Every structure is written in C-alpha cells, then in structure tokens.
Amino acid sequence: MNVQGIKNLVDKSEILKAEIVLKTLLSELFLDLKIDKVQIQKSQLSLNSVNGFVKVQNKKELFFKFHTEENEILEEYYRAELLEKYGFPIIKPLYVSKIPGKQILIYEKVETKRCFDVLNEKKKILNEKKFLEEQERMDEKALNVALKTLKIVSAEEYDKSKLLQLFYRRLKLKDGIPRVDSFYKNKEVVLPNNKKINFEVLKKYKWVINGRKYESSLKDLIVSATEILDPFRFKKVPVCVGHGDDHYGNIFCFEKNNGYKFKYFDPAFAEDIQHVLLTQVKATFHNIFAHPFWLYNPELLEKDLKIKFDLDDKNKVIKINHNWDLQENDFRMQLFKLKVEKFWKPLISELKKRDLLEDDWLVFIKRALFCCPFLVLNLINLDKEKGAVSYTPKTSLLALSKAVEMGSFSPSSCHSCENRNLDALEEYFLNF
C-alpha cells in the first residue's frame, strides 16, 4: 500500500490498521531502522498529510510526516537542501524516501511547538512583539529569495511545478477526478434550517455577505480559477525558489534569547519553479485568514456563531448575515499587515518595474486565495467520520461565504484595486 492508501485509512478513523500498514512500509523503506512501534497523530492540521512518531529498538523516538494528493502520483520532492542553500532556516530529515507514492520524511523528535500551537495558546505564553519580529524576518527572507532567484521559464517548464498540486491540479487533472469534483459535484449542501440544496444549484447563486455584494458565484470562481491558474495560459512565467506550503503547521517555533526562532520542516513542495505570485499564497491565507477557528476548528464557533440567510431563487442570490469578524483578532491583523508591507507590496512593485506583472495579477492572487479553503477541506462535509474536519450547517455556510470573500471582488469596495493602485492592496485585503 502507498501513502495515499494509509491516509485513506486515517480519514476513515482506522488508525490501528493504518499504523500496522505504515510500520510495514517504513521497515521496507528504511532497512537500518528496527521499528518497534508507529503512532499516528490525528490533527486538524493534517489536512493532506499524516504525521506521528516512530519508536525504534534503542527506545529512541523519531518524528515522521508524509504528504498526499488523491489521484496524483507525487513525483520526487522534499528538496530541503534547496531551501538551506538560500538561507531558509530548516530542520533537515534524518531519513528520506523519494519513491513516488511512498515519499516519507523521518526527523529527530523535536521538543518544541509548531507556530500554530503557540498561537493557539497565545494568551498563556506568547510574546507578541518577539513573534512579530521573527515573522518580519521570515517575510523579508521570502521576499529576498524570491527576487534573488526570480527567472523566466516557459509554460512547459512551469507545468512541472509541484506547487500546482495545491492549486490548479485540484481543479483539473489530466487523468482522474479532481478534488473540486470529489468534494462538491452533485453533493447536497445542508443549510442552517436543515433544508438541502444541491451544490450544482447553489454554485450559480451570487452572494451578499453582511450587506456587501460579491460579483462572482462559486461557479464563476471555479471556472475563473481553472482558467487563470492554468500553467499554459502564460507565455512567460516568473518563477522563484520557495517553500510554498509554509503555513504555521509546517514551522517549528523555538524560544531563543528571550525571543523566537522559526524553522521550516516538511518541504514537500520546495522548488525553484514556483510562480512568484503563488509562493506565499498558502502562508498568507492559512496563517491569517483561516482564523479564528472557522476553517480548522469550526466546532469552537458553533456556540456563539449567529448566522441568518435568505435564498432568492428567482434572482439566484443568497444573502447571509453573520457575526464573525477577522478584524476582532488584532494579532492576526498585525501578521497580515506585516505580510502586505514586507512581502506583497515590494514584490509587486519590483515585478512591475521589471515588466513582469500581468494585468490580472490581483485576480490571480484572489483566485489562488479562494482555492486555499475551498480545496484544502470539503466545506460541506458534515460527517465526523470523513475527512480531517467536519462542519455543521451553520459553520459550513460560514466557510463557503469566507471562500467567496477570498476569491471574489466586491464592486462597492474594490474600485481602487481595479486601477492596479499598489497603495490599495492593503485596503483591498482589509475588505475581509
């Protein structure tokens, strides 16, 4: 069995069986490891991966992780040495399997928390000023490496980018069923009044969210994202070196000299041909806009979430009002402002100077942001036995509305951005 088969067992909560199969696979891949036990951790962050611990005969405990994509045979990846070459702080694995379908990393067990966990416990232990200082260094490093390694490649070369597996390949595959179809096509969406509507019907509705009209339906966003993220739409593609999946679940947070030191791990998609406008999209969304709670921990919202909706079947409009607000989370907003000021604005400005900025650059970023929640989790899944996260009708509708906000423009609030005014970029993102 390959790693996708093991991930399928984990998703079905057949943990014991998955551990037995994984122990056999690891013993075959790493002959010098005398494995006594494998323990899989089930985490809300393990959306497309599996991790846990391996105990070997000398009683030493190691940490393992692997990443999977359904219907995709992952080619050689895990290029930690590339990130190290350009000065990214990274924990290097002790053992690596790069066999397609059996790619697994094994690390020394790290006795520290991931940034994700540190932020979840921030009221107890977080020095916000020091955390922001380290994040600023990471944003500046990402920018410097992106500009230093920026080059132009053909569409044929860019089509080999591993990072496309987290975006375009989830919308369209040469063979097999893409994730967008396996999650949503012809599936029933349960609304907060417990009535059901087929996704093929709902996807045609335009959205009005807390009084703000959005110009794109879910169908519009899916079609547009498929078109604009297609690697063959480009004549010349600006690419760079990057991690590509550097959300806080893939960054360890070490306490050092009364501050923090971040270190990457799981460089599953690290490469030198990431589209320069995609390389920080996952970090931008997952570290900022996915919080607080609605994506990873929707059960924590259920008690206090107030949401009302109205379906206008005649005009194909869904109106919803809710009490969720990112701007109430001041620390996430500070992280966002850092990302805009230290990465996005200088990057876009430099691309413009070099005549490498497409006219639709902002649409490209928006559609990529849409893919992050919409295709990382099945936002209409209500079954606790399926997938890493399950929703209720209320939290599912909220999640769909957040995906729309990520991907769609709101004409009443984005006029300045349509003029490609760099100064409007921060204002534009703040519309969320």
Coordinates of C-alpha atoms in Angstrom, one line a residue:
M1 CA 0.0 0.0 0.0
N2 CA 1.2 3.5 -0.8
V3 CA 0.9 6.6 1.4
Q4 CA -2.4 7.6 -0.1
G5 CA -3.9 4.3 1.0
I6 CA -2.6 4.9 4.5
K7 CA -4.1 8.4 4.5
N8 CA -7.4 7.0 3.4
L9 CA -7.4 4.6 6.4
V10 CA -6.7 7.6 8.7
D11 CA -9.5 9.6 7.2
K12 CA -11.9 6.6 7.9
S13 CA -10.5 6.6 11.5
E14 CA -9.0 3.1 11.0
I15 CA -5.9 4.3 12.9
L16 CA -4.7 1.0 14.2
K17 CA -4.8 -0.6 10.8
A18 CA -3.1 2.4 9.3
E19 CA -0.3 2.1 11.9
I20 CA 0.2 -1.6 11.1
V21 CA 0.5 -0.9 7.4
L22 CA 2.8 2.1 7.9
K23 CA 5.1 0.1 10.2
T24 CA 5.5 -2.5 7.4
L25 CA 6.1 0.2 4.8
L26 CA 8.7 2.0 6.9
S27 CA 10.5 -1.2 7.7
E28 CA 10.7 -1.9 3.9
L29 CA 11.9 1.6 3.1
F30 CA 14.4 2.1 5.9
L31 CA 16.1 -1.2 6.5
D32 CA 18.5 0.0 9.1
L33 CA 15.7 1.2 11.3
K34 CA 14.5 -1.5 13.7
I35 CA 11.0 -0.3 14.3
D36 CA 9.1 -1.3 17.4
K37 CA 6.0 0.9 17.1
V38 CA 4.3 3.5 14.9
Q39 CA 1.9 6.1 16.5
I40 CA -0.1 8.3 14.1
Q41 CA -1.3 11.7 15.4
K42 CA -4.7 12.8 14.2
S43 CA -4.7 16.6 13.9
Q44 CA -6.9 19.3 12.4
L45 CA -3.7 20.5 10.7
S46 CA -3.2 17.1 8.9
L47 CA -5.5 18.1 6.1
N48 CA -3.5 16.4 3.3
S49 CA -0.8 14.7 5.4
V50 CA -0.1 12.1 8.1
N51 CA 2.4 12.5 10.9
G52 CA 3.3 10.9 14.2
F53 CA 6.1 9.1 15.9
V54 CA 8.3 6.0 15.3
K55 CA 9.8 4.2 18.2
V56 CA 12.9 2.1 17.3
Q57 CA 14.6 -0.7 19.2
N58 CA 17.0 1.5 21.1
K59 CA 13.9 3.2 22.5
K60 CA 14.6 6.4 20.6
E61 CA 11.5 8.2 19.3
L62 CA 11.6 9.8 15.9
F63 CA 9.0 12.0 14.1
F64 CA 7.6 11.2 10.6
K65 CA 5.5 13.0 8.1
F66 CA 4.2 12.5 4.6
H67 CA 2.0 14.4 2.2
T68 CA -0.6 13.0 -0.2
E69 CA -2.7 14.2 -3.1
E70 CA -5.6 12.0 -4.2
N71 CA -5.4 10.9 -7.9
E72 CA -1.9 12.3 -8.1
I73 CA 1.3 10.3 -8.0
L74 CA 3.7 12.7 -6.4
E75 CA 7.0 12.8 -8.2
E76 CA 10.3 13.4 -6.5
Y77 CA 10.1 16.2 -3.9
Y78 CA 11.2 17.2 -0.4
R79 CA 14.1 19.4 -1.5
A80 CA 15.2 20.6 1.9
E81 CA 18.7 21.2 0.5
L82 CA 17.4 23.8 -1.9
L83 CA 15.9 25.9 0.9
E84 CA 19.0 25.5 3.0
K85 CA 21.2 26.7 0.1
Y86 CA 19.3 30.1 0.1
G87 CA 19.4 30.6 3.8
F88 CA 15.9 29.4 4.9
P89 CA 16.0 28.0 8.4
I90 CA 15.0 24.4 8.0
I91 CA 15.1 21.2 10.0
K92 CA 16.7 18.5 7.8
P93 CA 15.3 15.0 7.9
L94 CA 17.4 12.0 9.1
Y95 CA 15.7 9.7 6.5
V96 CA 14.0 10.4 3.2
S97 CA 12.1 8.2 0.8
K98 CA 11.6 9.9 -2.5
I99 CA 10.0 6.8 -4.2
P100 CA 6.8 8.1 -6.0
G101 CA 3.8 7.2 -3.9
K102 CA 6.0 6.3 -0.9
Q103 CA 7.6 9.7 -0.1
I104 CA 8.2 9.9 3.7
L105 CA 10.4 12.0 5.9
I106 CA 11.7 11.0 9.3
Y107 CA 13.1 13.6 11.7
E108 CA 14.7 13.7 15.1
K109 CA 11.8 14.2 17.5
V110 CA 11.7 18.0 18.1
E111 CA 10.8 19.0 21.7
T112 CA 9.1 22.3 20.8
K113 CA 5.7 23.5 19.5
R114 CA 4.7 24.5 16.0
C115 CA 3.8 28.1 15.4
F116 CA 0.2 27.0 15.0
D117 CA 0.2 25.6 18.5
V118 CA 2.0 28.6 20.0
L119 CA -0.6 31.0 18.6
N120 CA -3.5 28.8 19.8
E121 CA -2.0 29.2 23.3
K122 CA -1.0 32.8 22.9
K123 CA -2.8 34.1 26.0
K124 CA -0.6 31.8 28.1
I125 CA 2.9 32.1 26.6
L126 CA 3.1 34.3 23.6
N127 CA 5.4 37.3 23.5
E128 CA 3.6 39.0 20.6
K129 CA 6.3 41.6 19.9
K130 CA 9.0 39.0 19.6
F131 CA 6.8 36.7 17.5
L132 CA 6.1 39.6 15.1
E133 CA 9.8 40.4 14.9
E134 CA 10.6 36.9 13.8
Q135 CA 7.7 36.8 11.3
E136 CA 9.1 40.0 9.8
R137 CA 12.5 38.4 9.3
M138 CA 10.8 35.4 7.6
D139 CA 8.7 37.7 5.3
E140 CA 11.8 39.6 4.4
K141 CA 13.7 36.4 3.7
A142 CA 10.9 35.1 1.5
L143 CA 11.0 38.4 -0.5
N144 CA 14.8 38.5 -0.8
V145 CA 15.0 34.9 -2.0
A146 CA 12.1 35.4 -4.4
L147 CA 13.8 38.4 -6.0
K148 CA 17.2 36.9 -6.0
T149 CA 16.1 33.7 -7.7
L150 CA 13.5 35.3 -10.0
K151 CA 13.7 33.9 -13.5
I152 CA 11.5 33.4 -16.6
V153 CA 10.6 29.9 -17.7
S154 CA 8.3 28.6 -20.4
A155 CA 4.8 27.3 -19.7
E156 CA 6.1 23.7 -20.4
E157 CA 8.7 24.1 -17.7
Y158 CA 6.3 25.7 -15.3
D159 CA 3.9 22.9 -15.8
K160 CA 6.3 20.7 -13.8
S161 CA 5.9 22.9 -10.7
K162 CA 5.0 20.8 -7.6
L163 CA 3.1 23.7 -6.1
L164 CA 0.5 23.4 -8.8
Q165 CA -0.7 20.3 -7.0
L166 CA -2.1 22.6 -4.2
F167 CA -3.9 24.8 -6.7
Y168 CA -4.5 24.0 -10.4
R169 CA -4.3 20.2 -10.1
R170 CA -7.1 20.3 -7.5
L171 CA -9.3 21.9 -10.2
K172 CA -8.3 20.0 -13.2
L173 CA -6.4 16.7 -13.8
K174 CA -5.2 15.1 -17.0
D175 CA -6.5 11.7 -15.6
G176 CA -8.8 11.0 -12.7
I177 CA -11.3 13.1 -10.8
P178 CA -10.0 16.4 -9.5
R179 CA -10.6 17.3 -5.9
V180 CA -13.2 20.0 -6.7
D181 CA -15.4 17.4 -8.2
S182 CA -14.9 14.7 -5.5
F183 CA -15.7 17.3 -2.8
Y184 CA -18.6 19.1 -4.4
K185 CA -20.0 17.9 -7.7
N186 CA -23.7 16.9 -7.3
K187 CA -23.3 16.8 -3.5
E188 CA -26.1 18.0 -1.1
V189 CA -25.5 21.2 0.9
V190 CA -27.3 21.2 4.2
L191 CA -28.4 24.7 5.2
P192 CA -28.9 26.1 8.7
N193 CA -32.6 25.4 8.5
N194 CA -31.7 21.8 7.7
K195 CA -33.1 22.1 4.2
K196 CA -30.9 20.8 1.4
I197 CA -29.8 22.3 -1.8
N198 CA -27.7 20.6 -4.5
F199 CA -24.3 22.2 -4.9
E200 CA -24.9 22.3 -8.7
V201 CA -27.8 24.7 -7.9
L202 CA -26.1 26.7 -5.1
K203 CA -22.9 27.3 -7.1
K204 CA -24.9 29.5 -9.5
Y205 CA -26.0 31.9 -6.8
K206 CA -24.4 35.3 -6.3
W207 CA -23.6 36.2 -2.7
V208 CA -24.5 39.2 -0.5
I209 CA -22.5 38.8 2.8
N210 CA -23.2 41.2 5.7
G211 CA -24.7 43.6 3.2
R212 CA -21.8 43.5 0.8
K213 CA -22.4 42.2 -2.8
Y214 CA -19.9 40.0 -4.3
E215 CA -19.6 39.8 -8.1
S216 CA -18.8 36.1 -8.5
S217 CA -20.8 32.9 -7.8
L218 CA -19.0 29.8 -6.7
K219 CA -19.3 28.5 -10.3
D220 CA -17.7 31.7 -11.6
L221 CA -14.8 31.3 -9.1
I222 CA -14.2 27.7 -10.0
V223 CA -14.3 28.4 -13.8
S224 CA -12.1 31.5 -13.4
A225 CA -9.6 29.9 -11.1
T226 CA -9.3 27.0 -13.5
E227 CA -8.5 29.4 -16.4
I228 CA -6.2 31.8 -14.6
L229 CA -4.2 29.2 -12.8
D230 CA -3.7 27.1 -15.9
P231 CA 0.1 27.0 -16.4
F232 CA -0.3 27.1 -20.2
R233 CA -2.1 30.4 -20.2
F234 CA 1.3 32.1 -19.8
K235 CA 3.8 32.9 -22.5
K236 CA 6.5 33.7 -19.9
V237 CA 6.3 32.7 -16.3
P238 CA 8.1 34.5 -13.5
V239 CA 9.2 31.8 -11.0
C240 CA 11.4 31.6 -7.9
V241 CA 12.7 29.5 -5.1
G242 CA 10.2 28.9 -2.2
H243 CA 8.8 26.6 0.4
G244 CA 5.3 27.1 -1.0
D245 CA 3.4 25.5 1.9
D246 CA 4.9 27.4 4.8
H247 CA 1.8 27.7 7.0
Y248 CA 2.3 27.6 10.7
G249 CA 1.6 23.9 10.9
N250 CA 4.9 23.4 9.0
I251 CA 7.0 25.8 11.1
F252 CA 8.5 25.0 14.5
C253 CA 8.8 27.8 17.0
F254 CA 11.9 27.7 19.2
E255 CA 12.4 30.0 22.1
K256 CA 15.9 31.7 21.9
N257 CA 17.5 34.6 23.7
N258 CA 14.1 35.9 25.0
G259 CA 12.7 35.7 21.5
Y260 CA 11.7 33.2 18.9
K261 CA 13.4 31.4 16.1
F262 CA 11.3 29.8 13.3
K263 CA 12.4 26.7 11.4
Y264 CA 10.6 25.1 8.5
F265 CA 10.0 21.4 8.1
D266 CA 8.1 19.3 5.6
P267 CA 9.4 21.0 2.4
A268 CA 7.2 18.8 0.3
F269 CA 6.8 21.4 -2.5
A270 CA 10.1 23.3 -2.2
E271 CA 11.5 24.0 -5.7
D272 CA 12.9 26.7 -7.9
I273 CA 9.9 27.0 -10.3
Q274 CA 7.2 28.3 -8.1
H275 CA 5.1 31.1 -9.7
V276 CA 6.3 34.2 -7.8
L277 CA 2.7 35.2 -7.1
L278 CA 1.9 31.7 -5.7
T279 CA 4.8 31.1 -3.4
Q280 CA 3.4 33.0 -0.4
V281 CA -0.4 32.5 -1.0
K282 CA -0.7 29.5 1.3
A283 CA 1.2 31.3 4.1
T284 CA -1.0 34.4 3.6
F285 CA -4.3 32.5 3.8
H286 CA -3.6 29.8 6.3
N287 CA -1.7 31.9 8.9
I288 CA -4.1 34.9 8.8
F289 CA -7.5 34.5 7.1
A290 CA -8.2 30.9 8.3
H291 CA -8.6 32.2 11.8
P292 CA -10.1 32.4 14.3
F293 CA -11.5 28.9 14.1
W294 CA -13.8 28.8 11.0
L295 CA -11.5 26.5 8.9
Y296 CA -9.7 24.3 11.4
N297 CA -11.9 24.3 14.5
P298 CA -15.4 25.2 13.4
E299 CA -16.8 23.4 16.5
L300 CA -15.4 26.2 18.6
L301 CA -17.6 28.7 16.8
E302 CA -20.8 26.8 17.0
K303 CA -22.0 28.1 20.4
D304 CA -21.5 31.8 19.7
L305 CA -21.9 31.9 15.9
K306 CA -25.0 33.8 14.8
I307 CA -25.9 33.4 11.1
K308 CA -29.0 34.2 9.1
F309 CA -29.6 33.5 5.4
D310 CA -32.1 34.0 2.7
L311 CA -32.3 32.3 -0.7
D312 CA -33.7 34.4 -3.5
D313 CA -34.4 31.6 -6.1
K314 CA -35.8 34.0 -8.7
N315 CA -32.7 36.2 -8.8
K316 CA -30.2 33.5 -7.9
V317 CA -28.9 35.3 -4.8
I318 CA -28.0 34.1 -1.4
K319 CA -27.9 36.7 1.4
I320 CA -26.3 35.9 4.7
N321 CA -25.5 37.9 7.8
H322 CA -23.1 36.6 10.5
N323 CA -21.2 37.9 13.5
W324 CA -17.7 36.5 12.5
D325 CA -15.0 39.2 12.1
L326 CA -11.3 38.8 11.5
Q327 CA -10.6 42.3 12.5
E328 CA -11.6 41.5 16.1
N329 CA -8.4 39.4 16.2
D330 CA -5.9 42.1 16.4
F331 CA -2.8 39.9 16.4
R332 CA -3.8 38.2 13.1
M333 CA -4.3 41.7 11.6
Q334 CA -0.8 42.6 12.7
L335 CA 0.5 39.5 10.9
F336 CA -1.5 40.5 7.9
K337 CA 0.0 44.0 7.8
L338 CA 3.5 42.6 8.0
K339 CA 2.8 40.2 5.1
V340 CA 1.5 43.1 3.0
E341 CA 4.2 45.6 3.8
K342 CA 7.2 43.2 3.9
F343 CA 6.3 40.8 1.1
W344 CA 3.4 41.7 -1.2
K345 CA 3.9 45.4 -1.8
P346 CA 7.6 45.3 -2.5
L347 CA 7.3 42.1 -4.6
I348 CA 4.5 43.5 -6.8
S349 CA 6.3 46.8 -7.1
E350 CA 9.5 45.1 -8.3
L351 CA 7.6 42.9 -10.8
K352 CA 6.0 46.0 -12.2
K353 CA 9.5 47.6 -12.6
R354 CA 10.7 44.5 -14.5
D355 CA 7.7 44.4 -16.7
L356 CA 6.7 41.0 -15.3
L357 CA 3.4 41.9 -13.8
E358 CA 0.3 40.6 -15.7
D359 CA -2.6 43.0 -15.9
D360 CA -4.8 40.5 -14.0
W361 CA -2.2 39.9 -11.2
L362 CA -4.8 40.7 -8.5
V363 CA -7.3 38.4 -9.9
F364 CA -4.6 35.7 -10.0
I365 CA -3.9 36.2 -6.3
K366 CA -7.6 36.3 -5.4
R367 CA -8.4 33.1 -7.2
A368 CA -5.5 31.3 -5.6
L369 CA -6.6 32.5 -2.2
F370 CA -10.1 31.1 -3.0
C371 CA -8.5 27.7 -3.6
C372 CA -6.9 27.6 -0.2
P373 CA -10.1 27.0 1.9
F374 CA -12.3 25.7 -0.9
L375 CA -10.0 22.9 -1.9
V376 CA -8.0 22.1 1.2
L377 CA -11.1 20.9 3.0
N378 CA -14.6 19.8 2.0
L379 CA -16.5 22.7 3.3
I380 CA -19.9 21.0 3.1
N381 CA -18.8 17.8 4.9
L382 CA -21.0 17.2 8.0
D383 CA -19.8 13.7 8.6
K384 CA -17.3 13.4 11.5
E385 CA -16.1 10.1 10.2
K386 CA -15.0 11.6 6.8
G387 CA -12.0 14.0 6.4
A388 CA -9.9 15.8 8.9
V389 CA -12.6 18.4 9.8
S390 CA -16.4 18.3 9.8
Y391 CA -18.9 21.1 9.9
T392 CA -22.4 21.9 11.0
P393 CA -24.9 23.5 8.6
K394 CA -24.1 26.9 10.3
T395 CA -20.3 26.6 10.1
S396 CA -20.5 25.1 6.6
L397 CA -22.4 28.1 5.3
L398 CA -19.9 30.5 7.0
A399 CA -17.0 28.6 5.5
L400 CA -18.5 28.8 2.0
S401 CA -19.0 32.5 2.5
K402 CA -15.4 33.0 3.5
A403 CA -14.3 31.2 0.4
V404 CA -16.4 33.5 -1.7
E405 CA -14.8 36.5 0.1
M406 CA -11.4 35.2 -0.6
G407 CA -11.9 34.8 -4.3
S408 CA -14.5 37.3 -5.4
F409 CA -14.4 41.1 -5.7
S410 CA -16.9 43.3 -4.1
P411 CA -17.5 46.2 -6.6
S412 CA -18.6 48.6 -3.9
S413 CA -15.2 48.3 -2.1
C414 CA -12.6 47.4 -4.7
H415 CA -12.7 50.1 -7.3
S416 CA -9.3 51.4 -6.4
C417 CA -7.8 48.0 -6.7
E418 CA -9.1 47.6 -10.2
N419 CA -6.9 50.6 -11.1
R420 CA -3.9 48.5 -10.0
N421 CA -3.0 51.0 -7.4
L422 CA -0.4 49.4 -5.1
D423 CA -1.4 51.5 -2.2
A424 CA -4.9 50.0 -2.4
L425 CA -3.6 46.4 -1.9
E426 CA -3.7 46.6 1.9
E427 CA -7.1 48.3 1.8
Y428 CA -8.3 45.7 -0.6
F429 CA -7.4 42.8 1.7
L430 CA -8.9 44.5 4.6
N431 CA -12.3 44.2 3.0
F432 CA -12.3 40.8 4.6

